[in-house]
Amino acid sequence: MPHLLQDLLILILPAYALLDNQGITILNYWPVTVGLVAGLIMGDMHTAMVIAGTFQLMSLGVAGLGGASVPDYGLATIVGIYLAARTGAGIGTAVAVGLPVGLLAIQFDVVIKLANNFIAHKAQEYAHKKEFNKMRMINWLGPLFFTMKDFIPMVIIITVGPSAVSAVLNVIPKWVTNGLTIAGGMLPVVGIGMLMHYMPTKKYIWAILAGFVFAAYLKLPVFGVAILGLAAAIIIFQQGMAKANKKNAAVAEGVDDSEEGDDYDE
Amino acid sequence: MSKEKKQTPVNTPGVLTRKERHSAILRYMTMGVNNFNYETQQGPSVVWAFSKVLRKIYPKDDEYVEALDNHFKYFNTTTAMANIILGATLAMEEKDGIKSKDAVQSLKTSLMGPFAGIGDTIIWVLFPTIMGSIAGYMAVQGNPTGAIAWILFDMLLFWARIKLFDLGYNSGVKLITSLGERLSIFTEATSVMGLTVVGTLIATVVKVYTPLTFMTGKVKLAIQSGILDKIMPALLPALVAYMVYTLLGKKSWTPTKVILLIVVISLVGAFTGLLGVQPQ
């Protein structure tokens, strides 16, 4: 592929992935899924997947729930893959450059969500004026703003990135790249910590301990432990359902529960 | 689901065809949180998606504006789960028109919280954690199979989300409410599976390694393999995980701050030689 075409496609990729992730969710913005596409574009699947996999593991459990802004690991992946292909930088460097870009992009996220307030009010204003077409059209600004969030950093990376990275790499001392590689190994712990806060960790601490022992001592691969976890989940589900049914039977004795269908007047 | 709404002839006023309904939910699924704002969150997205079907339900301008205003209000839940809710409210509005306004609003408000709890846990936490660790492991070895499988799963999920909308539309409020309890048991059970995987991840994905060695007389002892690994494998990752978990529980520590802290610790560790990259 000619360089220009690659640049163009790699420029569009994050913008598309972002909109996809926030809407239709087919490709999503996971490091490995966008890494796959970036690998196809840049023509080096192996390097692309290694970088993507590193970011994927780093980002496990990091989820932007309830409108929270989280580091843009997908963007970091694309930046890393692009720079590795253009400058021949190693995996560690690709990660070290990609991560700050992903962290900076969060700041835009907040600004966009604030700007969208204005669109929401404007749209409602149009509705009140009975200009329904305008009401619909103005909503396209939201996706447009979000596209800019990843489009702008990508333009900068593509125009000045490769030469700047090469220049910086020549002056960066070894311990810094080393330190960033160490950080890359440790960072998945943040996502894991967040996961533990979303999930009923205190109630089911035994599940974490069991998973740890199976992996650390018995060296079972993650998929094998997931199957054991599934087995435990089935037991919990069956017990929960049995308990719920017993409770319902006690409460709703004699209540006619047969009419389903289209009655929704509660 | 016995006595169901029959497929209706195309141009009955106020009655929606299957195609019109699906085009509305596809609009919602495409917009999703792409115009998310802090104040009303997904409200405008719902309006944008349903503006055309609502126009058909409310041919009178005043009623239409009233219905739109109703949907402009705060709404936020996992988008996949919203499909069930929006299916049900669409059926309500189609049947009762503007009279259903308050019922529509209260259904949306009362269900979005619990549905987000279930949906976010499964769709944005458990599924990506399990899929991500498998696909991520394959990827670091240069293998794209996991990534491809993930995209295929997403396509399956896409189809399932349309089915969720149909389910909401066809069965109305009653099923949703009774589904709620079963779903929360389901979430609880899947959480256990997720936590088991979390335990595995701490032991395998998190890498903390010290290259320090300890000299006693003529005996050279590597701290990592000679001491730490003997006490417990993956001891340092477990300690770091506990530290991060505790920090994240404090209000003043955002994930970004924790990330920066880890980067600083790593740089200091690399500079002083306390931490190193684990030899393969």
Short mmCIF file of N, CA and C in Angstrom, two decimals, chain A residues 58-220:
data_model
loop_
_atom_site.label_atom_id
_atom_site.label_comp_id
_atom_site.label_asym_id
_atom_site.label_seq_id
_atom_site.Cartn_x
_atom_site.Cartn_y
_atom_site.Cartn_z
N MET A 58 -3.19 -4.43 29.26
CA MET A 58 -3.01 -3.28 30.14
C MET A 58 -4.37 -2.66 30.51
N SER A 59 -5.33 -2.77 29.58
CA SER A 59 -6.59 -2.05 29.77
C SER A 59 -7.70 -2.93 30.33
N LEU A 60 -7.40 -4.19 30.61
CA LEU A 60 -8.46 -5.09 31.09
C LEU A 60 -9.21 -4.49 32.26
N GLY A 61 -10.51 -4.48 32.15
CA GLY A 61 -11.32 -4.02 33.26
C GLY A 61 -11.52 -2.52 33.30
N VAL A 62 -10.83 -1.79 32.44
CA VAL A 62 -11.04 -0.34 32.41
C VAL A 62 -12.27 -0.08 31.56
N ALA A 63 -13.35 0.36 32.18
CA ALA A 63 -14.58 0.59 31.43
C ALA A 63 -15.13 1.96 31.75
N GLY A 64 -15.56 2.69 30.75
CA GLY A 64 -16.14 4.01 30.97
C GLY A 64 -17.61 3.90 31.29
N LEU A 65 -17.92 3.55 32.53
CA LEU A 65 -19.32 3.32 32.87
C LEU A 65 -19.99 4.61 33.32
N GLY A 66 -21.28 4.69 33.03
CA GLY A 66 -22.05 5.85 33.49
C GLY A 66 -21.50 7.16 32.98
N GLY A 67 -20.85 7.14 31.81
CA GLY A 67 -20.37 8.37 31.22
C GLY A 67 -19.03 8.82 31.76
N ALA A 68 -18.32 7.93 32.50
CA ALA A 68 -16.99 8.28 33.00
C ALA A 68 -16.00 8.30 31.84
N SER A 69 -14.98 9.14 31.97
CA SER A 69 -13.95 9.21 30.93
C SER A 69 -12.78 8.32 31.32
N VAL A 70 -12.36 7.45 30.43
CA VAL A 70 -11.25 6.55 30.72
C VAL A 70 -10.17 6.69 29.65
N PRO A 71 -8.92 6.29 29.97
CA PRO A 71 -7.85 6.41 28.99
C PRO A 71 -8.21 5.75 27.67
N ASP A 72 -7.79 6.36 26.60
CA ASP A 72 -8.13 5.93 25.26
C ASP A 72 -7.11 4.90 24.79
N TYR A 73 -7.23 3.66 25.28
CA TYR A 73 -6.25 2.64 24.93
C TYR A 73 -6.31 2.25 23.46
N GLY A 74 -7.50 2.38 22.86
CA GLY A 74 -7.63 2.06 21.43
C GLY A 74 -6.79 3.01 20.59
N LEU A 75 -6.89 4.31 20.92
CA LEU A 75 -6.10 5.31 20.21
C LEU A 75 -4.62 5.05 20.43
N ALA A 76 -4.26 4.75 21.69
CA ALA A 76 -2.86 4.45 22.01
C ALA A 76 -2.34 3.31 21.13
N THR A 77 -3.19 2.28 20.93
CA THR A 77 -2.81 1.13 20.12
C THR A 77 -2.51 1.55 18.68
N ILE A 78 -3.44 2.34 18.12
CA ILE A 78 -3.28 2.73 16.71
C ILE A 78 -2.02 3.58 16.55
N VAL A 79 -1.80 4.52 17.48
CA VAL A 79 -0.61 5.37 17.43
C VAL A 79 0.65 4.51 17.51
N GLY A 80 0.64 3.56 18.46
CA GLY A 80 1.79 2.68 18.63
C GLY A 80 2.10 1.87 17.38
N ILE A 81 1.05 1.30 16.79
CA ILE A 81 1.25 0.46 15.60
C ILE A 81 1.76 1.30 14.42
N TYR A 82 1.18 2.49 14.28
CA TYR A 82 1.58 3.36 13.18
C TYR A 82 3.06 3.74 13.32
N LEU A 83 3.44 4.17 14.53
CA LEU A 83 4.82 4.62 14.73
C LEU A 83 5.81 3.46 14.60
N ALA A 84 5.41 2.28 15.08
CA ALA A 84 6.30 1.13 14.95
C ALA A 84 6.55 0.81 13.48
N ALA A 85 5.49 0.91 12.67
CA ALA A 85 5.64 0.61 11.25
C ALA A 85 6.48 1.67 10.54
N ARG A 86 6.31 2.94 10.95
CA ARG A 86 7.01 4.02 10.24
C ARG A 86 8.45 4.20 10.69
N THR A 87 8.72 4.01 12.01
CA THR A 87 10.06 4.31 12.50
C THR A 87 10.84 3.06 12.85
N GLY A 88 10.17 1.91 12.82
CA GLY A 88 10.85 0.70 13.22
C GLY A 88 11.12 0.64 14.72
N ALA A 89 10.42 1.49 15.47
CA ALA A 89 10.59 1.50 16.93
C ALA A 89 10.14 0.16 17.50
N GLY A 90 10.75 -0.25 18.59
CA GLY A 90 10.40 -1.52 19.21
C GLY A 90 9.05 -1.44 19.92
N ILE A 91 8.59 -2.60 20.41
CA ILE A 91 7.29 -2.68 21.06
C ILE A 91 7.24 -1.74 22.27
N GLY A 92 8.30 -1.78 23.09
CA GLY A 92 8.35 -0.96 24.30
C GLY A 92 8.17 0.51 23.98
N THR A 93 8.87 0.97 22.94
CA THR A 93 8.77 2.39 22.57
C THR A 93 7.37 2.70 22.05
N ALA A 94 6.84 1.81 21.21
CA ALA A 94 5.50 2.04 20.66
C ALA A 94 4.50 2.21 21.79
N VAL A 95 4.64 1.38 22.82
CA VAL A 95 3.74 1.46 23.97
C VAL A 95 3.99 2.77 24.72
N ALA A 96 5.28 3.10 24.87
CA ALA A 96 5.63 4.29 25.65
C ALA A 96 5.12 5.57 24.99
N VAL A 97 5.07 5.60 23.67
CA VAL A 97 4.57 6.81 22.99
C VAL A 97 3.04 6.78 22.91
N GLY A 98 2.49 5.60 22.66
CA GLY A 98 1.04 5.49 22.50
C GLY A 98 0.28 5.84 23.77
N LEU A 99 0.79 5.37 24.92
CA LEU A 99 0.06 5.54 26.18
C LEU A 99 -0.22 7.00 26.53
N PRO A 100 0.80 7.89 26.48
CA PRO A 100 0.51 9.29 26.81
C PRO A 100 -0.53 9.91 25.88
N VAL A 101 -0.49 9.52 24.61
CA VAL A 101 -1.50 10.05 23.67
C VAL A 101 -2.89 9.63 24.14
N GLY A 102 -2.99 8.34 24.51
CA GLY A 102 -4.27 7.84 25.00
C GLY A 102 -4.72 8.55 26.27
N LEU A 103 -3.78 8.89 27.12
CA LEU A 103 -4.13 9.56 28.38
C LEU A 103 -4.56 11.01 28.13
N LEU A 104 -3.87 11.66 27.15
CA LEU A 104 -4.22 13.06 26.85
C LEU A 104 -5.60 13.16 26.23
N ALA A 105 -5.95 12.14 25.43
CA ALA A 105 -7.23 12.21 24.71
C ALA A 105 -8.42 12.24 25.67
N ILE A 106 -8.25 11.75 26.91
CA ILE A 106 -9.37 11.78 27.86
C ILE A 106 -9.83 13.20 28.11
N GLN A 107 -8.86 14.12 28.12
CA GLN A 107 -9.22 15.50 28.44
C GLN A 107 -10.25 16.05 27.46
N PHE A 108 -10.11 15.67 26.18
CA PHE A 108 -11.06 16.12 25.16
C PHE A 108 -12.46 15.59 25.45
N ASP A 109 -12.49 14.37 25.98
CA ASP A 109 -13.76 13.70 26.22
C ASP A 109 -14.70 14.55 27.07
N VAL A 110 -14.12 15.12 28.14
CA VAL A 110 -14.91 15.94 29.05
C VAL A 110 -15.44 17.18 28.32
N VAL A 111 -14.56 17.81 27.54
CA VAL A 111 -14.95 19.02 26.81
C VAL A 111 -16.12 18.73 25.86
N ILE A 112 -16.03 17.59 25.17
CA ILE A 112 -17.07 17.26 24.20
C ILE A 112 -18.40 17.03 24.89
N LYS A 113 -18.36 16.30 26.00
CA LYS A 113 -19.62 16.02 26.70
C LYS A 113 -20.24 17.30 27.24
N LEU A 114 -19.40 18.28 27.55
CA LEU A 114 -19.94 19.58 27.97
C LEU A 114 -20.53 20.31 26.77
N ALA A 115 -19.82 20.27 25.65
CA ALA A 115 -20.31 20.94 24.43
C ALA A 115 -21.64 20.35 23.99
N ASN A 116 -21.80 19.04 24.21
CA ASN A 116 -23.04 18.39 23.80
C ASN A 116 -24.25 18.88 24.59
N ASN A 117 -24.02 19.42 25.78
CA ASN A 117 -25.11 20.05 26.53
C ASN A 117 -25.79 21.10 25.68
N PHE A 118 -24.96 21.89 25.03
CA PHE A 118 -25.45 22.97 24.20
C PHE A 118 -26.31 22.41 23.06
N ILE A 119 -25.85 21.31 22.45
CA ILE A 119 -26.61 20.71 21.35
C ILE A 119 -27.97 20.23 21.85
N ALA A 120 -27.97 19.61 23.03
CA ALA A 120 -29.22 19.09 23.58
C ALA A 120 -30.24 20.20 23.76
N HIS A 121 -29.77 21.34 24.31
CA HIS A 121 -30.69 22.46 24.52
C HIS A 121 -31.19 23.03 23.20
N LYS A 122 -30.26 23.13 22.26
CA LYS A 122 -30.61 23.66 20.94
C LYS A 122 -31.64 22.76 20.28
N ALA A 123 -31.45 21.46 20.37
CA ALA A 123 -32.36 20.52 19.73
C ALA A 123 -33.75 20.66 20.32
N GLN A 124 -33.81 20.80 21.64
CA GLN A 124 -35.11 20.93 22.28
C GLN A 124 -35.79 22.24 21.88
N GLU A 125 -34.98 23.28 21.74
CA GLU A 125 -35.49 24.57 21.29
C GLU A 125 -36.14 24.43 19.91
N TYR A 126 -35.46 23.71 19.03
CA TYR A 126 -36.01 23.49 17.68
C TYR A 126 -37.31 22.72 17.76
N ALA A 127 -37.37 21.74 18.67
CA ALA A 127 -38.59 20.97 18.82
C ALA A 127 -39.74 21.89 19.21
N HIS A 128 -39.47 22.83 20.13
CA HIS A 128 -40.53 23.73 20.57
C HIS A 128 -40.97 24.67 19.46
N LYS A 129 -40.03 25.00 18.58
CA LYS A 129 -40.38 25.86 17.44
C LYS A 129 -40.97 25.06 16.29
N LYS A 130 -41.13 23.76 16.53
CA LYS A 130 -41.67 22.83 15.53
C LYS A 130 -40.82 22.76 14.27
N GLU A 131 -39.52 22.99 14.43
CA GLU A 131 -38.62 22.80 13.30
C GLU A 131 -37.94 21.44 13.49
N PHE A 132 -38.71 20.41 13.12
CA PHE A 132 -38.28 19.06 13.50
C PHE A 132 -37.07 18.56 12.72
N ASN A 133 -36.94 19.04 11.50
CA ASN A 133 -35.77 18.61 10.73
C ASN A 133 -34.48 19.15 11.33
N LYS A 134 -34.53 20.42 11.71
CA LYS A 134 -33.36 21.03 12.35
C LYS A 134 -33.05 20.31 13.66
N MET A 135 -34.11 19.94 14.39
CA MET A 135 -33.92 19.24 15.65
C MET A 135 -33.11 17.96 15.43
N ARG A 136 -33.44 17.25 14.35
CA ARG A 136 -32.70 16.03 14.05
C ARG A 136 -31.28 16.33 13.59
N MET A 137 -31.18 17.30 12.69
CA MET A 137 -29.87 17.55 12.06
C MET A 137 -28.81 17.98 13.07
N ILE A 138 -29.20 18.83 14.02
CA ILE A 138 -28.20 19.38 14.94
C ILE A 138 -27.52 18.29 15.76
N ASN A 139 -28.22 17.14 15.90
CA ASN A 139 -27.63 16.06 16.68
C ASN A 139 -26.40 15.45 16.02
N TRP A 140 -26.22 15.70 14.73
CA TRP A 140 -25.00 15.18 14.08
C TRP A 140 -23.75 15.85 14.61
N LEU A 141 -23.90 17.00 15.25
CA LEU A 141 -22.73 17.68 15.80
C LEU A 141 -22.05 16.84 16.88
N GLY A 142 -22.84 16.08 17.65
CA GLY A 142 -22.28 15.25 18.72
C GLY A 142 -21.24 14.28 18.18
N PRO A 143 -21.66 13.39 17.24
CA PRO A 143 -20.68 12.49 16.64
C PRO A 143 -19.50 13.23 16.00
N LEU A 144 -19.77 14.38 15.40
CA LEU A 144 -18.70 15.14 14.77
C LEU A 144 -17.66 15.58 15.80
N PHE A 145 -18.15 16.13 16.94
CA PHE A 145 -17.23 16.53 18.01
C PHE A 145 -16.38 15.35 18.48
N PHE A 146 -17.08 14.22 18.70
CA PHE A 146 -16.36 13.04 19.19
C PHE A 146 -15.30 12.59 18.20
N THR A 147 -15.61 12.69 16.90
CA THR A 147 -14.64 12.30 15.88
C THR A 147 -13.37 13.13 16.00
N MET A 148 -13.56 14.43 16.27
CA MET A 148 -12.42 15.34 16.37
C MET A 148 -11.47 14.92 17.49
N LYS A 149 -12.06 14.37 18.56
CA LYS A 149 -11.26 13.96 19.72
C LYS A 149 -10.08 13.08 19.31
N ASP A 150 -10.31 12.15 18.40
CA ASP A 150 -9.22 11.27 17.99
C ASP A 150 -8.59 11.71 16.69
N PHE A 151 -9.33 12.50 15.92
CA PHE A 151 -8.84 12.95 14.62
C PHE A 151 -7.67 13.92 14.80
N ILE A 152 -7.82 14.86 15.72
CA ILE A 152 -6.78 15.89 15.92
C ILE A 152 -5.45 15.27 16.38
N PRO A 153 -5.46 14.45 17.45
CA PRO A 153 -4.18 13.83 17.83
C PRO A 153 -3.56 13.01 16.69
N MET A 154 -4.42 12.32 15.91
CA MET A 154 -3.89 11.49 14.82
C MET A 154 -3.22 12.34 13.75
N VAL A 155 -3.83 13.48 13.43
CA VAL A 155 -3.22 14.37 12.42
C VAL A 155 -1.83 14.79 12.89
N ILE A 156 -1.74 15.16 14.18
CA ILE A 156 -0.44 15.59 14.72
C ILE A 156 0.57 14.44 14.64
N ILE A 157 0.12 13.25 15.07
CA ILE A 157 1.02 12.10 15.07
C ILE A 157 1.53 11.82 13.65
N ILE A 158 0.60 11.85 12.69
CA ILE A 158 0.99 11.47 11.33
C ILE A 158 1.90 12.52 10.71
N THR A 159 1.66 13.79 11.00
CA THR A 159 2.49 14.82 10.37
C THR A 159 3.86 14.95 11.05
N VAL A 160 3.87 15.05 12.39
CA VAL A 160 5.17 15.25 13.03
C VAL A 160 5.67 14.02 13.77
N GLY A 161 4.78 13.05 13.97
CA GLY A 161 5.10 11.90 14.82
C GLY A 161 6.37 11.15 14.50
N PRO A 162 6.44 10.51 13.32
CA PRO A 162 7.58 9.62 13.07
C PRO A 162 8.94 10.29 13.25
N SER A 163 9.11 11.50 12.70
CA SER A 163 10.43 12.13 12.82
C SER A 163 10.69 12.56 14.26
N ALA A 164 9.62 13.07 14.92
CA ALA A 164 9.79 13.50 16.31
C ALA A 164 10.15 12.31 17.18
N VAL A 165 9.47 11.19 16.97
CA VAL A 165 9.74 10.01 17.79
C VAL A 165 11.17 9.53 17.58
N SER A 166 11.59 9.49 16.31
CA SER A 166 12.97 9.07 16.04
C SER A 166 13.96 9.97 16.75
N ALA A 167 13.69 11.29 16.70
CA ALA A 167 14.60 12.24 17.33
C ALA A 167 14.64 12.03 18.84
N VAL A 168 13.44 11.87 19.44
CA VAL A 168 13.38 11.70 20.88
C VAL A 168 14.06 10.41 21.32
N LEU A 169 13.84 9.36 20.52
CA LEU A 169 14.41 8.06 20.88
C LEU A 169 15.92 8.11 21.00
N ASN A 170 16.53 8.98 20.19
CA ASN A 170 17.99 9.05 20.22
C ASN A 170 18.53 9.67 21.49
N VAL A 171 17.70 10.50 22.16
CA VAL A 171 18.20 11.15 23.36
C VAL A 171 17.68 10.54 24.65
N ILE A 172 16.61 9.74 24.56
CA ILE A 172 16.04 9.14 25.78
C ILE A 172 17.02 8.13 26.38
N PRO A 173 17.32 8.27 27.70
CA PRO A 173 18.23 7.30 28.31
C PRO A 173 17.57 5.93 28.44
N LYS A 174 18.39 4.93 28.56
CA LYS A 174 17.90 3.55 28.58
C LYS A 174 16.94 3.29 29.75
N TRP A 175 17.23 3.89 30.92
CA TRP A 175 16.38 3.57 32.07
C TRP A 175 14.97 4.08 31.89
N VAL A 176 14.78 5.11 31.06
CA VAL A 176 13.41 5.61 30.86
C VAL A 176 12.60 4.61 30.05
N THR A 177 13.16 4.14 28.92
CA THR A 177 12.41 3.15 28.15
C THR A 177 12.20 1.88 28.97
N ASN A 178 13.21 1.53 29.74
CA ASN A 178 13.08 0.39 30.63
C ASN A 178 11.93 0.58 31.62
N GLY A 179 11.91 1.77 32.22
CA GLY A 179 10.89 2.08 33.21
C GLY A 179 9.49 2.01 32.60
N LEU A 180 9.37 2.50 31.35
CA LEU A 180 8.06 2.48 30.71
C LEU A 180 7.65 1.04 30.38
N THR A 181 8.62 0.20 30.06
CA THR A 181 8.27 -1.20 29.82
C THR A 181 7.79 -1.86 31.11
N ILE A 182 8.48 -1.52 32.22
CA ILE A 182 8.04 -2.05 33.52
C ILE A 182 6.61 -1.58 33.82
N ALA A 183 6.38 -0.29 33.56
CA ALA A 183 5.03 0.25 33.78
C ALA A 183 4.01 -0.50 32.95
N GLY A 184 4.37 -0.81 31.71
CA GLY A 184 3.46 -1.55 30.84
C GLY A 184 3.09 -2.90 31.43
N GLY A 185 4.03 -3.53 32.11
CA GLY A 185 3.75 -4.82 32.73
C GLY A 185 2.87 -4.68 33.96
N MET A 186 3.00 -3.53 34.63
CA MET A 186 2.28 -3.36 35.90
C MET A 186 0.88 -2.76 35.71
N LEU A 187 0.70 -1.98 34.63
CA LEU A 187 -0.54 -1.22 34.48
C LEU A 187 -1.84 -2.03 34.42
N PRO A 188 -1.83 -3.28 33.95
CA PRO A 188 -3.11 -4.00 33.96
C PRO A 188 -3.75 -4.00 35.34
N VAL A 189 -2.95 -3.79 36.38
CA VAL A 189 -3.46 -3.84 37.74
C VAL A 189 -4.51 -2.75 37.98
N VAL A 190 -4.43 -1.65 37.23
CA VAL A 190 -5.41 -0.58 37.42
C VAL A 190 -6.80 -1.05 36.98
N GLY A 191 -6.84 -1.66 35.80
CA GLY A 191 -8.12 -2.18 35.32
C GLY A 191 -8.66 -3.24 36.26
N ILE A 192 -7.76 -4.09 36.74
CA ILE A 192 -8.18 -5.15 37.65
C ILE A 192 -8.75 -4.55 38.94
N GLY A 193 -8.06 -3.51 39.44
CA GLY A 193 -8.56 -2.83 40.64
C GLY A 193 -9.94 -2.23 40.42
N MET A 194 -10.14 -1.64 39.23
CA MET A 194 -11.45 -1.06 38.93
C MET A 194 -12.52 -2.15 38.87
N LEU A 195 -12.17 -3.26 38.22
CA LEU A 195 -13.10 -4.40 38.14
C LEU A 195 -13.55 -4.84 39.52
N MET A 196 -12.56 -4.92 40.43
CA MET A 196 -12.89 -5.40 41.77
C MET A 196 -13.85 -4.45 42.47
N HIS A 197 -13.81 -3.17 42.07
CA HIS A 197 -14.77 -2.25 42.68
C HIS A 197 -16.16 -2.34 42.05
N TYR A 198 -16.23 -2.74 40.76
CA TYR A 198 -17.55 -2.90 40.14
C TYR A 198 -18.25 -4.14 40.64
N MET A 199 -17.45 -5.16 40.96
CA MET A 199 -18.06 -6.46 41.23
C MET A 199 -18.14 -6.72 42.73
N PRO A 200 -19.00 -7.64 43.13
CA PRO A 200 -19.16 -7.92 44.57
C PRO A 200 -17.94 -8.64 45.15
N THR A 201 -16.80 -7.94 45.16
CA THR A 201 -15.54 -8.55 45.58
C THR A 201 -15.59 -9.07 47.01
N LYS A 202 -16.14 -8.24 47.90
CA LYS A 202 -16.10 -8.62 49.32
C LYS A 202 -16.93 -9.87 49.57
N LYS A 203 -18.08 -9.95 48.85
CA LYS A 203 -18.97 -11.09 49.07
C LYS A 203 -18.37 -12.38 48.52
N TYR A 204 -17.70 -12.27 47.36
CA TYR A 204 -17.20 -13.49 46.72
C TYR A 204 -15.67 -13.50 46.64
N ILE A 205 -15.03 -13.09 47.72
CA ILE A 205 -13.57 -13.05 47.72
C ILE A 205 -12.98 -14.43 47.44
N TRP A 206 -13.71 -15.48 47.81
CA TRP A 206 -13.22 -16.84 47.56
C TRP A 206 -12.99 -17.09 46.08
N ALA A 207 -13.79 -16.45 45.21
CA ALA A 207 -13.63 -16.68 43.77
C ALA A 207 -12.29 -16.14 43.29
N ILE A 208 -11.91 -14.95 43.80
CA ILE A 208 -10.62 -14.37 43.43
C ILE A 208 -9.49 -15.26 43.92
N LEU A 209 -9.60 -15.68 45.18
CA LEU A 209 -8.55 -16.53 45.75
C LEU A 209 -8.40 -17.83 44.96
N ALA A 210 -9.53 -18.44 44.62
CA ALA A 210 -9.48 -19.69 43.87
C ALA A 210 -8.83 -19.46 42.51
N GLY A 211 -9.23 -18.41 41.82
CA GLY A 211 -8.66 -18.10 40.51
C GLY A 211 -7.16 -17.89 40.61
N PHE A 212 -6.74 -17.18 41.67
CA PHE A 212 -5.32 -16.91 41.87
C PHE A 212 -4.54 -18.21 42.06
N VAL A 213 -5.06 -19.09 42.91
CA VAL A 213 -4.36 -20.35 43.20
C VAL A 213 -4.27 -21.22 41.95
N PHE A 214 -5.39 -21.32 41.21
CA PHE A 214 -5.37 -22.14 39.99
C PHE A 214 -4.32 -21.64 39.01
N ALA A 215 -4.17 -20.31 38.91
CA ALA A 215 -3.23 -19.77 37.93
C ALA A 215 -1.81 -19.75 38.46
N ALA A 216 -1.62 -19.25 39.71
CA ALA A 216 -0.26 -19.05 40.22
C ALA A 216 0.40 -20.37 40.59
N TYR A 217 -0.33 -21.24 41.27
CA TYR A 217 0.27 -22.49 41.72
C TYR A 217 0.10 -23.61 40.72
N LEU A 218 -1.12 -23.75 40.17
CA LEU A 218 -1.39 -24.90 39.30
C LEU A 218 -1.14 -24.59 37.83
N LYS A 219 -0.81 -23.32 37.51
CA LYS A 219 -0.46 -22.91 36.14
C LYS A 219 -1.55 -23.26 35.12
N LEU A 220 -2.79 -23.20 35.52
CA LEU A 220 -3.89 -23.45 34.61
C LEU A 220 -4.07 -22.23 33.70
#
